[in-house]
Structures are given as C-alpha cells and as structure tokens.
XYZ file of C-alpha atoms in Angstrom:
722
model
C 7.757 -32.490 -46.348
C 11.552 -32.698 -46.204
C 13.718 -29.955 -44.784
C 14.874 -29.051 -48.289
C 11.315 -28.778 -49.634
C 10.084 -26.301 -46.987
C 9.171 -22.900 -48.496
C 11.906 -20.276 -48.204
C 11.045 -16.581 -48.224
C 13.636 -14.413 -49.880
C 13.395 -11.315 -47.654
C 16.232 -8.807 -47.644
C 17.885 -8.402 -44.246
C 17.315 -4.756 -43.260
C 19.962 -2.849 -41.327
C 19.415 -0.582 -38.305
C 20.514 2.270 -40.529
C 17.629 1.477 -42.906
C 15.177 1.444 -40.000
C 16.459 4.768 -38.649
C 15.950 6.369 -42.044
C 12.390 5.012 -42.283
C 11.526 5.959 -38.685
C 12.971 9.477 -39.027
C 10.265 10.279 -41.582
C 7.540 10.148 -38.931
C 9.550 10.975 -35.789
C 9.198 14.506 -34.324
C 11.653 16.766 -36.203
C 13.184 13.632 -37.690
C 14.733 12.757 -34.313
C 14.197 9.033 -33.565
C 15.630 9.399 -30.043
C 12.660 11.675 -29.234
C 10.516 8.517 -29.308
C 12.319 7.163 -26.221
C 10.225 7.122 -23.067
C 12.143 8.176 -19.956
C 10.399 6.398 -17.074
C 9.960 7.952 -13.628
C 12.821 5.655 -12.580
C 15.158 7.326 -15.062
C 15.239 4.296 -17.396
C 15.176 5.060 -21.110
C 12.716 2.759 -22.911
C 13.312 2.703 -26.662
C 10.583 2.214 -29.284
C 12.577 -0.617 -30.890
C 14.779 -3.348 -29.403
C 16.905 -5.779 -31.396
C 19.279 -8.676 -30.748
C 21.999 -6.085 -30.230
C 20.330 -5.036 -26.960
C 20.845 -8.573 -25.604
C 24.622 -8.311 -25.881
C 26.319 -8.230 -22.506
C 23.227 -9.349 -20.599
C 24.201 -11.989 -18.064
C 20.981 -13.884 -17.333
C 19.207 -14.482 -20.649
C 19.725 -18.271 -20.652
C 18.150 -19.032 -17.269
C 15.264 -21.448 -16.712
C 12.212 -21.292 -14.411
C 12.730 -22.856 -10.990
C 16.498 -22.448 -11.360
C 18.860 -19.808 -9.971
C 18.548 -16.852 -10.148
C 14.800 -17.494 -10.661
C 14.227 -14.619 -13.112
C 11.766 -16.811 -15.027
C 9.826 -17.817 -11.913
C 10.398 -19.589 -8.590
C 8.798 -22.873 -9.730
C 9.909 -25.051 -12.632
C 6.427 -25.439 -14.132
C 4.755 -22.266 -12.801
C 1.111 -21.893 -13.947
C 1.309 -24.777 -16.421
C 0.699 -27.056 -13.403
C -0.687 -24.725 -10.743
C -2.058 -21.229 -11.374
C -1.628 -18.432 -8.847
C -3.939 -18.274 -5.818
C -6.928 -15.952 -6.253
C -7.336 -13.794 -3.155
C -9.900 -11.184 -2.152
C -8.546 -8.557 0.260
C -11.562 -7.506 2.265
C -12.773 -6.569 5.693
C -15.381 -4.075 6.780
C -17.750 -3.260 9.571
C -18.175 -6.237 11.915
C -16.594 -9.682 12.036
C -20.014 -11.146 11.152
C -20.315 -9.145 7.913
C -16.730 -9.823 6.878
C -17.161 -13.540 7.562
C -20.231 -13.643 5.320
C -18.244 -11.918 2.540
C -15.337 -14.392 2.842
C -17.589 -17.427 2.701
C -19.372 -16.143 -0.416
C -16.025 -15.321 -2.064
C -14.648 -18.796 -1.330
C -17.805 -20.417 -2.690
C -17.508 -18.308 -5.877
C -13.930 -19.289 -6.726
C -11.754 -17.461 -4.209
C -8.903 -19.633 -2.951
C -7.698 -17.802 0.134
C -8.787 -15.143 2.615
C -6.989 -11.782 2.889
C -8.079 -9.723 5.893
C -8.262 -5.925 6.011
C -8.441 -4.577 9.556
C -9.840 -1.207 10.570
C -7.454 1.583 11.556
C -8.278 1.340 15.257
C -7.094 -2.285 15.244
C -3.972 -1.436 13.218
C -2.982 1.171 15.762
C -3.572 -1.082 18.764
C -6.691 0.630 20.109
C -9.819 -1.159 21.279
C -13.087 0.152 19.833
C -13.960 1.953 23.075
C -10.873 4.211 22.959
C -11.749 7.946 22.646
C -9.184 8.469 19.836
C -10.947 6.120 17.402
C -14.570 7.299 17.388
C -14.523 7.896 13.607
C -12.416 4.878 12.631
C -14.116 1.753 13.997
C -15.178 -0.596 11.184
C -14.707 2.038 8.465
C -11.703 0.896 6.389
C -11.579 -2.707 7.531
C -12.997 -5.072 10.098
C -12.917 -4.165 13.803
C -11.122 -6.779 15.920
C -10.883 -6.222 19.669
C -10.317 -9.773 20.910
C -10.216 -13.473 20.089
C -14.017 -13.473 20.341
C -14.135 -11.243 17.238
C -11.489 -13.401 15.532
C -13.530 -16.572 16.127
C -16.554 -14.962 14.452
C -14.370 -13.709 11.574
C -13.323 -17.288 10.700
C -16.544 -19.061 11.648
C -17.178 -22.064 9.304
C -13.912 -21.353 7.451
C -11.651 -24.396 8.028
C -8.304 -22.871 8.963
C -6.436 -26.125 8.305
C -7.539 -25.919 4.640
C -7.910 -22.190 3.810
C -4.788 -20.014 3.838
C -5.190 -16.654 5.546
C -3.280 -13.494 4.696
C -3.443 -10.685 7.250
C -2.294 -7.139 6.496
C -1.157 -6.211 9.977
C 1.987 -4.512 11.240
C 1.463 -2.238 14.245
C -0.706 -4.523 16.412
C 0.828 -7.614 14.848
C 1.321 -9.458 18.152
C -2.265 -9.465 19.501
C -3.784 -9.950 16.018
C -1.574 -12.932 15.094
C -2.117 -14.314 18.592
C -5.888 -13.942 18.139
C -5.732 -15.901 14.872
C -3.686 -18.686 16.511
C -6.060 -18.965 19.481
C -9.184 -18.816 17.262
C -7.732 -21.711 15.235
C -6.944 -23.693 18.411
C -10.519 -23.258 19.593
C -11.681 -24.386 16.131
C -9.580 -27.558 16.693
C -6.713 -26.596 14.340
C -3.184 -26.825 15.743
C -0.510 -24.234 14.938
C 1.508 -26.568 12.699
C -1.468 -26.857 10.279
C -1.966 -23.111 9.787
C -0.995 -21.672 6.403
C -0.951 -18.105 5.170
C 0.957 -14.897 5.783
C 1.154 -12.090 8.322
C 2.503 -8.882 6.796
C 4.668 -7.982 9.831
C 6.628 -5.407 7.774
C 7.075 -2.435 10.077
C 9.837 -0.565 8.255
C 7.556 0.359 5.362
C 5.005 1.667 7.884
C 7.485 4.324 8.994
C 8.002 5.287 5.343
C 4.479 5.369 3.962
C 1.440 3.776 5.570
C 1.985 4.925 9.162
C 0.024 2.222 11.011
C 2.928 1.804 13.425
C 2.670 1.823 17.201
C 6.188 1.540 18.650
C 9.482 3.140 17.519
C 11.702 1.318 14.967
C 14.086 -0.501 17.329
C 11.504 -2.259 19.551
C 9.421 -2.921 16.434
C 12.362 -4.846 14.978
C 12.512 -6.895 18.204
C 8.856 -7.853 17.681
C 9.584 -8.971 14.105
C 12.513 -11.112 15.241
C 10.352 -12.793 17.894
C 7.597 -13.562 15.355
C 10.073 -15.072 12.876
C 11.577 -17.161 15.686
C 8.229 -18.387 17.063
C 6.648 -19.236 13.688
C 9.794 -21.037 12.469
C 9.523 -23.386 15.462
C 5.743 -23.763 15.740
C 4.083 -22.770 12.437
C 6.179 -24.291 9.622
C 3.541 -23.730 6.910
C 2.966 -20.079 7.813
C 4.861 -17.137 6.251
C 6.098 -15.011 9.140
C 6.577 -11.832 7.129
C 5.355 -10.355 3.860
C 7.842 -7.710 2.874
C 5.709 -5.097 1.190
C 6.446 -2.669 -1.585
C 2.736 -2.265 -2.287
C 2.156 0.657 0.035
C 5.339 2.373 -1.163
C 4.059 2.512 -4.728
C 0.622 3.548 -3.495
C 2.333 6.409 -1.624
C 4.126 7.558 -4.779
C 7.291 5.464 -5.195
C 8.284 4.591 -8.743
C 9.035 0.948 -9.568
C 12.793 1.180 -8.907
C 12.261 2.805 -5.496
C 9.585 0.253 -4.575
C 11.865 -2.605 -5.605
C 14.981 -1.254 -3.887
C 13.400 -0.224 -0.594
C 11.410 -3.464 -0.309
C 14.448 -5.681 -0.866
C 16.486 -3.489 1.501
C 13.734 -3.980 4.125
C 13.947 -7.731 3.537
C 17.705 -7.635 3.997
C 17.227 -5.840 7.328
C 14.743 -8.456 8.560
C 17.147 -11.265 7.662
C 19.895 -9.514 9.647
C 17.500 -9.197 12.617
C 16.690 -12.922 12.603
C 20.358 -13.915 12.246
C 21.196 -11.603 15.169
C 18.817 -13.721 17.293
C 21.055 -16.701 16.598
C 18.901 -18.276 13.878
C 20.359 -20.057 10.866
C 19.324 -18.301 7.660
C 18.088 -21.528 6.024
C 15.796 -22.213 8.997
C 13.577 -19.190 8.298
C 14.345 -17.654 4.885
C 12.059 -20.080 3.054
C 9.043 -18.622 4.891
C 9.704 -15.005 3.868
C 7.387 -13.670 1.170
C 6.957 -10.391 -0.691
C 4.075 -8.165 -1.755
C 4.161 -5.868 -4.811
C 1.855 -3.202 -6.141
C 1.069 -3.567 -9.826
C 0.321 -0.237 -11.481
C -0.272 0.958 -15.023
C 3.382 0.949 -16.193
C 2.818 -2.439 -17.816
C 6.321 -3.321 -19.062
C 8.048 -1.922 -15.973
C 5.896 -3.998 -13.617
C 6.775 -7.243 -15.420
C 10.470 -6.284 -15.465
C 10.305 -5.316 -11.773
C 9.080 -8.747 -10.722
C 11.683 -10.580 -12.817
C 14.442 -8.278 -11.488
C 13.203 -8.772 -7.906
C 13.852 -12.509 -8.041
C 17.333 -11.942 -9.454
C 18.284 -9.408 -6.760
C 16.799 -11.383 -3.852
C 18.778 -14.445 -4.930
C 21.903 -12.247 -4.976
C 21.119 -10.829 -1.514
C 20.453 -14.249 0.043
C 23.653 -15.696 -1.401
C 25.358 -12.821 0.411
C 23.976 -14.299 3.658
C 25.384 -17.711 2.629
C 21.887 -19.193 2.231
C 22.067 -22.607 0.589
C 18.564 -24.086 0.317
C 16.744 -23.268 -2.948
C 13.700 -22.092 -0.958
C 15.900 -19.562 0.851
C 17.071 -18.102 -2.462
C 13.774 -17.854 -4.352
C 11.513 -14.838 -3.952
C 7.820 -15.697 -3.718
C 5.269 -12.942 -3.943
C 1.670 -11.838 -3.618
C 0.532 -8.957 -5.823
C -2.348 -6.528 -5.713
C -3.489 -4.258 -8.489
C -3.109 -0.571 -7.738
C -5.716 1.211 -5.655
C -4.169 4.583 -6.444
C -4.629 4.139 -10.225
C -8.393 3.748 -9.747
C -10.388 6.885 -10.516
C -13.597 8.286 -9.100
C -14.351 9.778 -12.529
C -15.781 7.418 -15.170
C -15.210 4.532 -12.725
C -16.047 1.675 -15.117
C -12.687 2.440 -16.740
C -11.249 0.920 -13.564
C -12.288 -2.565 -14.720
C -9.950 -2.135 -17.696
C -7.129 -0.731 -15.556
C -7.377 -3.635 -13.116
C -7.382 -6.184 -15.952
C -4.217 -4.701 -17.473
C -2.526 -4.644 -14.069
C -3.601 -8.225 -13.351
C -2.054 -9.311 -16.666
C 1.233 -7.635 -15.703
C 1.233 -9.480 -12.350
C 0.614 -12.793 -14.114
C 3.274 -12.184 -16.787
C 5.637 -11.213 -13.949
C 5.062 -14.566 -12.228
C 3.091 -13.829 -9.049
C 2.137 -16.640 -6.622
C -1.139 -15.038 -5.560
C -3.136 -12.019 -6.665
C -5.815 -9.652 -5.444
C -7.658 -7.571 -8.029
C -9.201 -4.305 -6.821
C -12.839 -3.505 -7.448
C -13.984 -0.651 -9.691
C -15.490 1.418 -6.834
C -12.509 1.329 -4.463
C -11.462 4.869 -5.425
C -14.439 6.123 -3.423
C -15.522 3.425 -0.951
C -15.253 -0.195 0.124
C -16.219 -2.622 -2.667
C -19.796 -3.767 -3.042
C -20.609 -7.422 -3.631
C -21.299 -6.578 -7.301
C -17.929 -4.883 -7.899
C -16.000 -7.519 -5.926
C -17.479 -10.248 -8.156
C -16.229 -8.473 -11.303
C -12.774 -8.120 -9.733
C -12.638 -11.798 -8.793
C -13.956 -12.914 -12.200
C -11.204 -10.895 -13.884
C -8.729 -13.410 -12.481
C -10.916 -16.427 -13.213
C -11.209 -15.352 -16.862
C -7.432 -14.950 -17.206
C -6.923 -18.382 -15.606
C -9.693 -20.278 -17.354
C -10.315 -18.665 -20.760
C -7.100 -17.187 -22.181
C -4.601 -20.094 -22.075
C -2.040 -17.625 -20.737
C -1.272 -20.174 -18.021
C -0.066 -22.762 -20.538
C 3.238 -20.959 -21.145
C 5.909 -20.346 -18.503
C 7.316 -16.785 -18.666
C 6.262 -15.932 -22.236
C 8.419 -12.766 -22.103
C 11.674 -14.712 -21.848
C 13.991 -13.921 -24.750
C 12.133 -10.710 -25.578
C 14.793 -8.197 -26.589
C 12.914 -5.442 -24.761
C 11.943 -7.364 -21.622
C 15.362 -8.904 -21.004
C 17.031 -5.493 -21.365
C 14.383 -3.789 -19.230
C 14.753 -6.463 -16.532
C 18.480 -5.758 -16.365
C 17.925 -1.970 -16.395
C 15.430 -2.294 -13.544
C 17.782 -4.529 -11.546
C 20.660 -2.078 -12.036
C 18.570 0.969 -11.043
C 17.297 -0.765 -7.878
C 20.710 -2.146 -6.925
C 22.206 1.345 -7.069
C 19.602 2.521 -4.512
C 20.193 -0.571 -2.323
C 23.915 0.249 -2.242
C 23.041 3.816 -1.214
C 20.934 2.450 1.655
C 23.740 0.111 2.742
C 26.174 3.047 2.812
C 23.852 4.693 5.370
C 24.048 1.625 7.598
C 20.953 -0.217 6.379
C 17.245 0.386 6.046
C 16.525 1.044 9.727
C 18.878 4.031 9.581
C 17.498 5.159 6.199
C 13.983 5.079 7.677
C 14.939 6.626 11.024
C 16.606 9.589 9.302
C 13.501 10.312 7.207
C 15.538 10.048 3.978
C 13.576 7.105 2.550
C 10.201 8.740 3.242
C 11.259 11.985 1.562
C 12.439 10.109 -1.554
C 8.969 8.578 -1.923
C 7.192 11.875 -1.221
C 9.281 13.649 -3.863
C 8.313 10.977 -6.425
C 4.632 11.380 -5.454
C 4.711 15.174 -5.838
C 6.409 14.867 -9.224
C 3.787 12.349 -10.450
C 0.870 14.524 -9.298
C 2.335 17.563 -11.050
C 2.626 15.602 -14.307
C -1.040 14.565 -14.032
C -2.307 18.031 -13.062
C -0.465 19.643 -15.970
C -1.718 16.988 -18.421
C 1.722 15.571 -19.206
C 0.604 12.152 -17.898
C -2.833 11.230 -19.235
C -5.501 9.674 -17.005
C -8.496 8.829 -19.194
C -11.689 10.326 -17.809
C -9.785 12.570 -15.379
C -7.572 14.976 -17.321
C -8.541 13.861 -20.855
C -11.716 12.481 -22.464
C -13.754 13.642 -19.478
C -17.475 12.900 -19.243
C -19.775 15.905 -19.332
C -21.915 14.276 -16.645
C -20.967 11.550 -14.174
C -23.581 8.970 -13.207
C -23.587 8.019 -9.517
C -22.161 4.614 -8.551
C -23.718 2.513 -5.808
C -21.321 2.353 -2.851
C -21.054 0.393 0.355
C -21.472 2.572 3.435
C -20.689 1.487 6.981
C -22.663 2.797 9.968
C -19.656 3.629 12.120
C -21.664 4.492 15.243
C -23.641 1.238 15.174
C -20.508 -0.868 14.620
C -18.666 0.854 17.466
C -21.587 0.412 19.875
C -21.761 -3.335 19.071
C -18.010 -3.749 19.468
C -17.991 -2.036 22.858
C -20.892 -4.215 24.036
C -19.056 -7.434 23.052
C -15.795 -6.172 24.562
C -17.448 -5.343 27.888
C -19.252 -8.696 27.910
C -15.960 -10.570 27.427
C -14.211 -8.593 30.154
C -17.010 -9.278 32.632
C -16.552 -13.070 32.261
C -12.764 -13.454 32.351
C -10.299 -14.119 35.187
C -9.023 -10.567 35.663
C -6.103 -11.557 37.925
C -4.810 -14.022 35.345
C -5.154 -11.406 32.575
C -3.294 -8.803 34.642
C -0.459 -11.252 35.291
C -0.188 -12.125 31.570
C -0.090 -8.439 30.623
C 2.531 -7.729 33.296
C 4.659 -10.537 31.835
C 4.515 -8.805 28.447
C 5.639 -5.485 29.933
C 8.493 -7.213 31.760
C 9.632 -8.994 28.588
C 9.588 -5.680 26.727
C 11.749 -4.206 29.496
C 14.296 -7.015 29.824
C 14.364 -8.420 26.295
C 13.881 -11.893 27.806
C 11.184 -14.225 26.480
C 9.353 -14.357 23.157
C 6.731 -11.629 22.792
C 4.466 -13.621 20.447
C 4.452 -16.573 22.850
C 3.494 -14.225 25.721
C 0.844 -12.477 23.580
C -0.783 -15.828 22.739
C -0.952 -16.668 26.451
C -2.589 -13.297 27.210
C -5.088 -13.587 24.336
C -6.084 -17.131 25.462
C -7.057 -15.556 28.792
C -9.194 -12.989 26.888
C -6.890 -9.982 27.046
C -7.936 -7.498 24.344
C -5.928 -6.160 21.405
C -5.710 -2.769 23.102
C -4.575 -4.236 26.420
C -1.743 -6.248 24.839
C -0.659 -3.155 22.889
C -0.775 -0.983 26.013
C 1.284 -3.497 27.987
C 4.099 -3.108 25.464
C 3.633 0.643 25.049
C 4.394 1.092 28.763
C 7.990 0.126 27.994
C 8.416 0.811 24.279
C 6.512 4.106 24.045
C 4.437 5.218 21.029
C 6.195 6.508 17.912
C 5.514 10.017 16.581
C 6.337 10.743 12.936
C 8.225 13.753 11.640
C 5.987 16.041 9.560
C 8.689 17.564 7.317
C 7.702 18.043 3.677
C 9.551 18.249 0.381
C 9.663 21.604 -1.406
C 10.078 22.701 -5.003
C 9.384 19.287 -6.533
C 5.778 19.885 -7.603
C 6.590 23.289 -9.136
C 9.551 21.886 -11.067
C 7.450 19.082 -12.587
C 4.313 21.128 -13.316
C 4.308 21.478 -17.098
C 1.975 24.453 -17.575
C 4.037 27.491 -16.667
C 1.559 30.173 -17.747
C -1.307 29.062 -15.499
C 1.092 28.335 -12.635
C 2.677 31.798 -12.703
C -0.742 33.487 -12.949
C -1.960 31.677 -9.821
C 1.267 32.496 -7.958
C 0.683 36.154 -8.840
C -2.875 36.034 -7.449
C -1.588 34.524 -4.194
C 1.073 37.262 -3.942
C -1.613 39.938 -4.446
C -3.763 38.334 -1.748
C -0.763 38.363 0.606
C -0.458 42.125 0.140
C -4.169 42.628 0.843
C -4.106 40.339 3.904
C -0.874 41.778 5.273
C 0.643 38.275 5.243
C 0.669 35.179 3.087
C -2.537 33.102 3.180
C -1.897 30.409 5.780
C -3.262 26.869 5.517
C -2.972 23.896 7.853
C -3.159 20.453 6.236
C -4.564 17.947 8.741
C -5.103 14.199 9.092
C -7.775 13.292 11.648
C -8.374 10.017 13.450
C -6.138 7.012 12.778
C -5.903 7.515 8.995
C -2.146 7.432 8.367
C -2.303 7.473 4.553
C -0.617 10.825 4.001
C 0.376 10.783 0.304
C -2.365 13.248 -0.620
C -1.744 15.474 2.392
C 1.991 15.702 1.698
C 1.534 16.353 -2.034
C -1.049 19.094 -1.383
C 1.179 20.690 1.268
C 4.125 20.660 -1.148
C 2.134 22.156 -4.033
C 0.441 24.830 -1.897
C 3.833 25.863 -0.456
C 5.358 26.011 -3.957
C 2.478 28.320 -4.996
C 3.171 30.755 -2.151
C 0.849 29.711 0.692
C 2.222 29.457 4.220
C 1.630 25.773 4.987
C 1.573 24.019 8.353
C 1.426 20.209 8.541
C -0.549 18.862 11.454
C 0.861 15.699 13.047
C -0.758 12.392 12.157
C -3.561 10.933 14.274
C -4.966 14.197 15.665
C -8.350 14.415 17.326
C -10.643 17.233 16.094
C -10.010 19.069 19.379
C -6.209 18.880 18.969
C -6.451 19.982 15.351
C -8.620 23.001 16.194
C -6.232 24.032 18.971
C -3.208 23.883 16.644
C -5.030 25.794 13.896
C -5.878 28.603 16.336
C -2.382 28.699 17.852
C -0.835 28.915 14.365
C -3.324 31.614 13.304
C -4.268 29.897 10.033
C -6.891 31.101 7.578
C -7.973 27.583 6.612
C -7.767 23.945 7.652
C -7.602 21.352 4.903
C -8.650 17.875 6.045
C -7.151 15.064 3.974
C -9.204 11.872 4.179
C -8.754 8.402 2.734
C -10.320 6.070 5.274
C -14.010 7.060 5.207
C -14.083 8.881 8.544
C -15.037 12.248 7.017
C -18.729 12.187 7.981
C -17.806 11.829 11.648
C -14.551 13.759 11.927
C -15.087 16.781 9.652
C -18.264 18.044 11.393
C -16.380 17.511 14.666
C -13.487 19.819 13.644
C -15.951 22.517 12.515
C -17.767 22.230 15.833
C -14.478 22.421 17.760
C -13.404 25.575 15.907
C -16.732 27.185 16.823
C -16.430 26.009 20.426
C -12.938 27.525 20.693
C -14.090 30.847 19.178
C -12.498 30.444 15.754
C -15.382 29.903 13.357
C -13.723 32.397 10.979
C -11.218 29.623 10.073
C -12.600 27.917 6.978
C -12.491 24.132 6.521
C -12.016 22.320 3.230
C -11.789 18.578 2.535
C -9.789 16.590 -0.022
C -9.320 12.920 -0.756
C -11.592 9.906 -1.050
C -15.041 11.427 -0.636
C -17.986 9.875 -2.513
C -20.038 12.413 -4.488
C -23.065 11.357 -2.415
C -21.376 12.858 0.675
C -20.632 16.337 -0.748
C -23.975 17.855 0.259
C -23.636 16.433 3.758
C -20.231 18.088 4.166
C -21.367 21.414 2.709
C -24.340 21.297 5.073
C -21.940 20.810 7.980
C -20.105 24.022 7.015
C -17.324 22.825 4.721
C -16.342 25.481 2.149
C -14.772 23.228 -0.478
C -14.670 19.501 -1.273
C -12.002 18.232 -3.682
C -12.422 14.577 -4.581
C -9.986 12.248 -6.362
C -8.701 13.684 -9.635
C -9.102 17.346 -8.681
C -6.060 19.249 -10.040
C -4.251 20.836 -7.108
C -3.981 24.290 -8.749
C -7.788 24.288 -9.157
C -8.319 23.466 -5.467
C -5.663 26.039 -4.472
C -7.431 28.776 -6.445
C -10.763 27.903 -4.830
C -9.241 27.872 -1.321
C -7.680 31.284 -2.014
C -11.069 32.696 -3.060
C -12.715 31.251 0.068
C -10.026 32.815 2.295
C -10.461 36.202 0.594
C -14.237 35.980 1.024
C -13.954 34.996 4.717
C -11.483 37.774 5.587
C -13.565 40.399 3.748
C -16.599 39.732 5.978
C-alpha cells in the first residue's frame, strides 16, 4: 500500500469551544470548571488536557537515561532489566525471619529488606526494662552480631543485596551486618544493598531517633565517608519520603522535604572534605506510593528532574551523581482493616503507579498489614502481584509509556513547581536541619494528616468498605501473632551467653574509644563501631557509649489546632457533638480532660496527633503524653494532670502487654476511676482481651474520630456519675 492509497478519515477538527459546550450539558450547574479536582497539594487537575497544556513546558523532549532523567535513570529501563522485587519483613527472632527470607528468595524475591523491632531501632538491648512490650513485635530483634549471623544464615551476602530500614541505631546495626558478612567469608567491597540512615525524617515523623539532630548528622557523615572508601557497591543512605506520606504528608510535601533532606546530607558530606562525585552516586531514595495514582507517577518523574537540578547546584559532574535512583513501597496507611481483601486491589494499583513512575526496586504490602504482620499466605499474594506485572502484562516492554501525555507532562511540571516552592521555603530557614529542629516541618505534615482524616470521617474522601459500601458483617482474617514474652526470654538468654564468653576488657576499651570519638569528633564512628561489634559488644552497649556524650533526644509534643474542624465536611453532626461536650463540661464543672499516650518504643504518632487535634477542636481538654513512656510514667502523668481518661494509641502490636500494664498502674497508684481507651492497629481478635483487662473502648482502623469521641464522652459521664 502506497502512502497515497492509505485510507483517510474525514473527521471534522473540533474546537475547545465545542467541547466546552458539550461538557457543560452534563457538568454540575453547567460549570465545566467544577469538574477540576483540587489535590491535597493544591494542584488543579482538569478533566481534559490538550496539546495547549504542553505549551511552555521545558522538558517534554527528554529521553530516558539522559539529563534531567524525567523518563528514567537508565536508557533502557525495564525493557532490559525489570525492577528488583523486594519483601520488607522481619518479625520475632532472627531464626524465623531468616526462614521467611529464604522462602521469599526461592519464590522469586530478588533482595532482602529487613524490618527491625522497635527496641533495636531505639538502641536498646532486649533485656532493657523500657522495651518489655516491644521485643520482636514489629520487626526482628537484633542485639548483637550473633543475631545478625543467624538472620543471614545460608543467604550469600556477596550475591543477595540487603536493604535495612535503620536510622537511630544505624552504627551498631550496619556494623553487625559488616561483621556477619566477614564471618561468612564476604569482604566489605562485595556487599551490595542500602542502609536507610536518614535521621532527619525520623525527627519529623517516625521518631525512631536516639541522639539529637547535630550529632546524628555527624554519624551520617561518617557512614557516607566509610562506605565510600570501603563498600563501593553499597548505598550509604536511602533518603526516605515513605514515612512522611505514611504520617500524613501529601505528595508535594513528601517530595520537597525528602529532596531537602538529601540536599542537607550532601552538604554534610562535602563539609567533611569529600568530593561530591565520590559519594553522590551511592545515594538512593525511598518513596511511598499511595492511592493518588496520577500524582504518584508525576511525583517520581518530578523527583528526578529536581534532584538533577539540586546536584548541578553542587557542581556534580558524573551522570551517576545527577540521577535519582529509588526504591518504592506501596502504602501501609491506605490498607484497611475493614473488607481487607480490597487491599489486594489497592496494592496492585499502587504497584502499577510505582512501575509507571520508574522505580528501581519495589516492595508490595500484604493485605493483612493494616492489623498485623503479614502471614506467609498474604506475603505470597503481595510478591506475586509484582511477578504478574513483570511477567504477564508486557508493561515492561515500553520505557516511560506516559511520556508525551498532555496530562502527565503538565502534572509532572505542576508537581515539580509545587515541591520547589517548598524547598525554597526550607532553604530560607537555613536548610532542613533548622526546619526540623524548629518543629515547623513536623507541624506541616501533622496539619496535612488532620485535614485528610477529617475528609475521610466526613465522607468527602471515599474509602471503599470503610465509609462507603460497608459490609454488614466482617469475616475474621487469619493473622500472624508473635509471643513477645517468649522472644524476649530467648533474646536475653543468647545475649547473656555471648557476654559470658567475650573478652570484657577489650569490649570496654572499644566502647570507651567510641565515647571519646563522640566527645572529640576525631575518628570515624562506623569504623569504631565495627571494631566494637567484632569483639561482641551489643547494639545497646554501642548506643549507650555514644549516648554518654551525645545525650538522648526528646521530641516536642505540640499539636496543631483547628485543622480537623475546618476540614470536617459535616457541620450539623459536628456542632451537635460540640454542644454535648459543652453540656458535659457544665455538669462536670470543667471540660472533659483526656490524655493521649504512646507507650513503649512505638514512635508512630500520626494517629495520636490527629486524635488529639480533633478532640481539642471538639472541646475536650487534651494533654499529649511524651513519646516512649512506660506504663508507670504514663499513669503518674495522668494522675498529676487530673484527667478523666487515657487514650492509648498503638501501631506496633504492643497493646496486649502495655495496655493491661497501664490499667494496673492506675489501680496501683489509686486512680482506677481514670478510664482507659485504645485506638489504632488492634486486630478484632484482641478486642475481648482488652475489654477483659478493663479497657472501656477500642477503636480500630477506620473508626471515625467523632464516633470515638462521642463514646469516650459517654464513658467519662458514666464513670463520674458512679
């Protein structure tokens, strides 16, 4: 067929004016602009994009593997090599986690991602009195190199890349991995993988810090320096936006704060006298991928553009220094306890967004992670989700299929502009360390979280199975439960056994050298930690040696106000509840007073902060307990502040140990008239246990805050009437 003989369709070229007329017929009140979606980031997403929207865009003719890397960091992307499939897991003992990793690798997993328990994150050994409810519950317990050797038993560390989510106790944990590899016969230069090592975001959202910001930045600089010289295949930092989005940040905030953190880490390394091109190629990033499908793809494309811009500002020259490489994980926060098989669909959609955005590795969450650690059954579905996308869909055959899309190119630019504006705001403050230190960054995220929760609770944002299309009856889901007491007993036994066999004088000298280095600033802290761990110093001992000089950071417990009330889109019910609380205040002679508490080492405080904000907006007097309280400390504060109720917010599975303990402490201290309620990640199977222990209300994931507030008010009225 010649060019001239090809069929020609004689379609009339419609104008935008024609389309507006046609669209106005079905648009609300004939207003087409009402169809625009204003994202939480303030970006207006139109229902229709045309070639006109591409005008003025600067980067629409770029290619993959070429500056500014919008279309991907590699020239051929998945057409030659798909992303790495990772399973983020860790629970109970090193033995159980090791068995899980080996099964996952045999079933198609391509790397190991380690989740540590909260005691390890916070630099406590399992025998510490502050971690009785935390050992082995939300990750694997690691007290020493002996645990680390078991964790990676029969996993060849010269062939399998290892990603470790660790920030607070980063020195002893990374040192334990290095020494475990050495004793497996693998030298440091053969190790590949990533250590998160991103402390600034811990001060904003996740709170598994140990030391204050300034000494923490010294630790990061030392790790970058040491790994650049000795571990060339290992990524010394994974700059994480994941936990920001999980804590409530919208996509623009996550993007801006993460890149601003990265900029701060680059400055820290340069300040140590390092050349930017000697280390920048080993920096990696970590994004959350939530349910805002288009925004997540645009965020990842915009991230590569902005990072290239930032690194050029540092006069980086090597292509590897300019290209942003990333790991992604589907959202844990978007998973629901209600109708949990919907979570398979949510995770699939999020995984697709990560792939279309050009991730280098991906972890897909399991359907039951809204309520517990994943079972083997649910983890297999999560892993197979990625295998199906890689092997069955042919999505991998095309590099950046969204390139040239009128909508996606415009949205990428809009996202880049929104994030850059925030980055400039951070720079005007003096950089991210100052923005974090002042509490400004944390409050921005908390305000976004409160606004999102209000939109869900009022039904403005739909969550299928939670606030719309709810099941009349929920069937129970099998969950994985960890025997915390048994795990802790085993850990303490192994720890004591190790200590009884080591050269104590040599260990003491190695720990003293760490304290001296922390004091003087001389010497590399990772190098010294490796020496101490080789001698069988424990994670807690290395952390304590540094804490002697650095101190332990305490977070500010300020909360945002007014944000939840402003976003709650159901004024009638809101005002009625406020009126009931005002009436109760008159009857009680004061406003009902509630203390929101976090017990143990669970630093995930999104839920606690949102509840505190909403309760205060409704008219409760609200006290925020500091993070990491023991039940005894919490009871004492509740009594001193003369509260009517204590609300325990839990996310890390310590509720069966810690909640009965707070009730017992209140009784012991003569305050059993203070009621206790629990909110957060609590499996339905545990409700009866908690009620039996004396809890007056349990509010699991998806409970609207006004509903829990009304119930707490009724419980307070009942208790004070007795």
